[in-house]
Coordinates of C-alpha atoms in Angstrom, one line a residue:
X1 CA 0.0 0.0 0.0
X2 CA 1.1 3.5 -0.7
X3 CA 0.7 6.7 1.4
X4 CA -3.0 7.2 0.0
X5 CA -3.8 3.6 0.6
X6 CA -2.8 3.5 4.1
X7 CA -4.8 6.8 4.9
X8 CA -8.0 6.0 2.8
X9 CA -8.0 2.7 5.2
X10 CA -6.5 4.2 8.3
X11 CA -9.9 3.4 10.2
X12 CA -9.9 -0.2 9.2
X13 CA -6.0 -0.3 9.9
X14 CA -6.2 0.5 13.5
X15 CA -8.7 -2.2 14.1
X16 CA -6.1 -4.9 15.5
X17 CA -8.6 -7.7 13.9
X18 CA -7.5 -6.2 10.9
X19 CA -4.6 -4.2 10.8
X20 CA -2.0 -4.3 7.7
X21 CA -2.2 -7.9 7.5
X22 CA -6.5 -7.8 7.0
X23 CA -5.9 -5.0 4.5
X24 CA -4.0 -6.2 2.2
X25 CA -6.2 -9.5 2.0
X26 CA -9.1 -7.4 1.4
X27 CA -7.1 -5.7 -1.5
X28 CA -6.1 -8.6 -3.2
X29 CA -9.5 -10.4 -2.5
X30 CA -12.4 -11.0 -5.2
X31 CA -16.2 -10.8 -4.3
X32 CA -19.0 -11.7 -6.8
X33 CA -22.5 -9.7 -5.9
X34 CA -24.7 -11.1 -7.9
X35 CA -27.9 -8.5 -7.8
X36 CA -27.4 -5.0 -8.0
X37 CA -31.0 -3.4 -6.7
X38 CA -31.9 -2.9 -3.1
X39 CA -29.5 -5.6 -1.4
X40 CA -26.6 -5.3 -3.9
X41 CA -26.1 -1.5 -3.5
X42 CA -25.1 -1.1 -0.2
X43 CA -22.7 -3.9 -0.7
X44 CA -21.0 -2.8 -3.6
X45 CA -20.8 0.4 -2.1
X46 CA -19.3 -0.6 1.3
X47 CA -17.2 -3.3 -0.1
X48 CA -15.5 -1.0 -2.9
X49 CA -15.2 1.6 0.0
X50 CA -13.4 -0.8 2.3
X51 CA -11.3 -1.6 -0.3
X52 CA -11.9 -5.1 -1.8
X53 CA -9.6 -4.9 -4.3
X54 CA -12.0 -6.7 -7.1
X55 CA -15.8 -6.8 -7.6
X56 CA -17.7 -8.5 -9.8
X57 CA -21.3 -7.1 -10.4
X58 CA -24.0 -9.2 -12.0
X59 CA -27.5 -7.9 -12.9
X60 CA -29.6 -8.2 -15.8
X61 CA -31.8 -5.2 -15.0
X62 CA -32.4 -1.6 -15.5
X63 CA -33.0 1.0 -13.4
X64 CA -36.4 2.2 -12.9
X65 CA -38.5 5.1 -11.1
X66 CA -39.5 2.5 -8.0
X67 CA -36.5 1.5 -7.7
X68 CA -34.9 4.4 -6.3
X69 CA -37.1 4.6 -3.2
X70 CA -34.6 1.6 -1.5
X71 CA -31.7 1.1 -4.4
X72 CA -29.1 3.9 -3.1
X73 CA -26.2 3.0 -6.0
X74 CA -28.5 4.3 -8.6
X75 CA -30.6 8.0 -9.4
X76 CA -32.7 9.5 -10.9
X77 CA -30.7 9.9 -13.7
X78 CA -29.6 6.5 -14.4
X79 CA -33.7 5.7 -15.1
X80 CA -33.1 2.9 -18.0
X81 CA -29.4 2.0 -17.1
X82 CA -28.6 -1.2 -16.5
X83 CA -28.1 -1.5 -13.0
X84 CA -24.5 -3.6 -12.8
X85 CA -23.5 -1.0 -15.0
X86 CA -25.1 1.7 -12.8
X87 CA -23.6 0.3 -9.7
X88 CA -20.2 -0.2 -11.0
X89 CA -19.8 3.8 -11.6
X90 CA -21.3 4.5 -8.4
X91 CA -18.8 2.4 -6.3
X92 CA -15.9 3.6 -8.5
X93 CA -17.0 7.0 -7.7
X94 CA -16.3 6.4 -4.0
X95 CA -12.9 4.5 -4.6
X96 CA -11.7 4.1 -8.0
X97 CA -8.6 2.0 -6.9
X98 CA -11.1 -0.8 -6.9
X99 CA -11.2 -3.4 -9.9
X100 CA -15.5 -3.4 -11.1
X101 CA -16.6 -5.1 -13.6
X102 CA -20.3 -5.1 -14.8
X103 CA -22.5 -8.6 -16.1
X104 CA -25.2 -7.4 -17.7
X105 CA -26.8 -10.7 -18.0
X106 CA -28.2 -13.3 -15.7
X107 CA -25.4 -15.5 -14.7
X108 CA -26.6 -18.8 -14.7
X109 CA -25.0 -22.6 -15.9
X110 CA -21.4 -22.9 -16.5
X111 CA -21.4 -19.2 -16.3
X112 CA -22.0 -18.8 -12.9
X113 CA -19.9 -21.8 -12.0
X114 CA -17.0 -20.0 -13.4
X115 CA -17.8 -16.8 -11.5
X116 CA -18.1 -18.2 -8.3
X117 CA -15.2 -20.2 -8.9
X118 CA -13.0 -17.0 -9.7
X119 CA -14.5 -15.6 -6.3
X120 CA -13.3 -15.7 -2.8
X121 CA -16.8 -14.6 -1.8
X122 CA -19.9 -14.6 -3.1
X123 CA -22.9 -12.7 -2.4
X124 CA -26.3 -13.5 -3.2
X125 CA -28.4 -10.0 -3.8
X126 CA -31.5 -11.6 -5.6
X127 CA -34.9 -12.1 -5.0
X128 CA -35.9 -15.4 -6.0
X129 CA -35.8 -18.6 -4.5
X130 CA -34.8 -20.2 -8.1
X131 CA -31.7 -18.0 -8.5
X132 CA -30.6 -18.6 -5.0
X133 CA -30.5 -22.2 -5.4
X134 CA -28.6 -22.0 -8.2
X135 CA -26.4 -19.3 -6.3
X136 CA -26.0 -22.2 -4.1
X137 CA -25.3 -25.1 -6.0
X138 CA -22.4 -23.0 -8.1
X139 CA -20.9 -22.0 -4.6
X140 CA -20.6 -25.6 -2.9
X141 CA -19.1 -27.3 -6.3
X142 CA -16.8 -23.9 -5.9
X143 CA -15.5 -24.5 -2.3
X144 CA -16.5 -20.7 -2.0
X145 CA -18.6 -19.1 0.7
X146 CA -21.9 -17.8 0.5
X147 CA -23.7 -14.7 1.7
X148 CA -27.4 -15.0 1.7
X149 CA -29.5 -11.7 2.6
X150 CA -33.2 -11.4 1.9
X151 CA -35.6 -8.3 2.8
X152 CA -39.2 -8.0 2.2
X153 CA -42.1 -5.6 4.1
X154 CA -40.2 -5.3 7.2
X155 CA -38.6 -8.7 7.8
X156 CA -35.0 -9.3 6.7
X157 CA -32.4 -12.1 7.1
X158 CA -29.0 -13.2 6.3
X159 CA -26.9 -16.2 6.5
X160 CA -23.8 -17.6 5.7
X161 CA -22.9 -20.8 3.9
X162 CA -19.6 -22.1 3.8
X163 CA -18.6 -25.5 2.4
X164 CA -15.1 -25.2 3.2
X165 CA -16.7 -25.8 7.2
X166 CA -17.2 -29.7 7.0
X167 CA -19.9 -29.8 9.4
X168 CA -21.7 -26.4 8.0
X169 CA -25.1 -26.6 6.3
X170 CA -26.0 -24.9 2.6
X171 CA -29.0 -22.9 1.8
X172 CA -31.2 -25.7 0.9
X173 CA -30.4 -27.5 4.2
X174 CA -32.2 -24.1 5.5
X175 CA -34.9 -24.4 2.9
X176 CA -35.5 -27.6 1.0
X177 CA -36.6 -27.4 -2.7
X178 CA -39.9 -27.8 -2.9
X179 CA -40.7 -26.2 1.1
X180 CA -39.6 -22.3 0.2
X181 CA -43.0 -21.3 -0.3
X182 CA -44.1 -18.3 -2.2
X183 CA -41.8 -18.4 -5.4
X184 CA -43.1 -14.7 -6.0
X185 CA -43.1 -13.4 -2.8
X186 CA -40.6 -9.8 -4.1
X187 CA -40.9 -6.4 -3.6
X188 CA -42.6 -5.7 -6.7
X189 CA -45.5 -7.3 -5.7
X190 CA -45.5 -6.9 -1.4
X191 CA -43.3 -3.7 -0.8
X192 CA -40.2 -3.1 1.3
X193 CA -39.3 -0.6 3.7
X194 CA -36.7 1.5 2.2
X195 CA -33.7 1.2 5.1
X196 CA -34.5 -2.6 5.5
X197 CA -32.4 -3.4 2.5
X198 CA -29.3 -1.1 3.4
X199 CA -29.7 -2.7 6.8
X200 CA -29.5 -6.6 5.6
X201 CA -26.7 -5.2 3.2
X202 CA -24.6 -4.0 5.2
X203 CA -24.7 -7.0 7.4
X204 CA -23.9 -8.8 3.9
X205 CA -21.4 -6.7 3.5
X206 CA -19.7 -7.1 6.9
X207 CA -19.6 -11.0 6.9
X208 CA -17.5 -10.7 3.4
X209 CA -14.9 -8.4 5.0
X210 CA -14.6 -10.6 7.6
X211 CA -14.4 -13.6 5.6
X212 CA -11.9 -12.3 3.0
X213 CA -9.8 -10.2 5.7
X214 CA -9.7 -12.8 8.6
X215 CA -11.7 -10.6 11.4
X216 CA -13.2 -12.3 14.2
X217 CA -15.6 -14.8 13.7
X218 CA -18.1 -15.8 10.4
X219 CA -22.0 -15.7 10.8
X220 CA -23.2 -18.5 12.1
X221 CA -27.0 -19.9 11.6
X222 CA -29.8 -18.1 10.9
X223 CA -30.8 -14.4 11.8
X224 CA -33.7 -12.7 11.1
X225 CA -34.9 -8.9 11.9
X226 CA -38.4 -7.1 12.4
X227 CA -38.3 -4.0 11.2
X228 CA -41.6 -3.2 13.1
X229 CA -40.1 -3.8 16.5
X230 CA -36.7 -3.5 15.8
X231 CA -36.0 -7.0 17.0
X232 CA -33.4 -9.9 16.0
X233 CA -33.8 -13.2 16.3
X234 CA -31.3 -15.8 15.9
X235 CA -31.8 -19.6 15.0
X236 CA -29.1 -22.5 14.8
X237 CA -29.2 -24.1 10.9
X238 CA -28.1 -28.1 11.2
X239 CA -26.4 -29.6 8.1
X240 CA -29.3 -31.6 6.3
X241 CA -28.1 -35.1 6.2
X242 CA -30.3 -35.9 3.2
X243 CA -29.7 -32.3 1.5
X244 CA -29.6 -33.1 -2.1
X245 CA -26.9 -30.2 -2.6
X246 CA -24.9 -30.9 0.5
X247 CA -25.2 -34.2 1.8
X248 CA -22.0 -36.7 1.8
X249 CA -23.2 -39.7 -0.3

């Protein structure tokens, strides 16, 4: 790091759990956010401003008028943008020593298994339950872990999946295929309190620092927060010895 470096990360430096040694694995670390709206901006944001050295930004969307209400990376005027490509010049506006580059697609298939397999972390931003067990799937064969936010009305949760744990359970452990429920239960069609998604975010955002830098301890299990009473709830999450993503056969 240069004299720049070490005094845009001063803050982070001083924290002994990170220090120069944290640093300069989050500079030379790789995370994959794949979803750019509500969950994905405040990740690529925080992440590029904490200085992970490389993000990779996936989202097949553009920006539009509703979105703005919750999806801080993007304005007013990037209406019609696609929103990887929005979020990459917001982020690079707030460090451009970081590496961004923009998907414009829906990663998916061998695709996705490449990306995740490029990644130290991955972080699933989306909104379906279909893309999240793919998400899944492309992270376990990877060896990479996984951070899993969700935010609707005002309930939000986040987990964190990591195969490289032998003992540690994968997303459909937590929720079977076939036993998600509402396939389209998104903001488009329920609503979302606007800070609820920079809230789970940031938490997102937090577990990759640590797991690319080294701090203290990864998320374990389960947590879940009520907006409405401002409450958090925390719940073990058991491997699933019959999980047909995770299980040892």
């Amino acid at each position: 790091m240069d004299d720049q470096s070490l005094l845009r990360y001063s803050r982070q430096i001083m924290l002994e759990q990170v220090d120069i040694d944290g640093q300069e694995r989050l500079l030379a670390g790789h995370a994959l956010v794949i979803g750019a709206g509500g969950l994905g901006s405040p990740v690529a944001l925080y992440l590029a401003a904490a200085g992970l050295g490389r993000l990779t930004l996936a989202d097949a969307d553009a920006v539009e008028l509703s979105n703005l209400q919750r999806q801080i990376a993007h304005a007013t005027a990037d209406i019609g943008r696609n929103k990887a490509e929005s979020a990459r010049e917001a982020a690079l506006a707030l460090n451009p020593g970081c590496e961004i580059h923009a998907l414009d697609g829906h990663l998916e298939g061998e695709a996705l298994a490449r990306a995740a397999g490029e990644a130290d972390v991955v972080l699933d931003c989306t909104d379906r339950f279909s893309s999240r067990y793919a998400i899944n799937a492309a992270c376990r064969a990877a060896g990479v872990p996984l951070v899993s936010g969700a935010a609707i009305r005002f309930s939000g949760q986040l987990a964190v999946f990591d195969p490289r744990d032998p003992d540690g359970p994968c997303y459909a452990c937590l929720y079977p295929p076939g036993e998600e429920g509402d396939e389209e239960l998104r903001c488009a069609e329920n609503g979302v309190i606007a800070p609820l998604v920079g809230l789970i975010g940031s938490f997102q955002a937090l577990e990759a620092i640590k797991l690319v830098s080294g701090a203290g301890t990864p998320h374990r299990g389960l947590s879940t927060f009520d907006g409405l009473t401002g409450q958090w709830r925390h719940f073990g999450v058991p491997r699933d010895p019959a999980c047909p993503v995770c299980a040892v056969r």
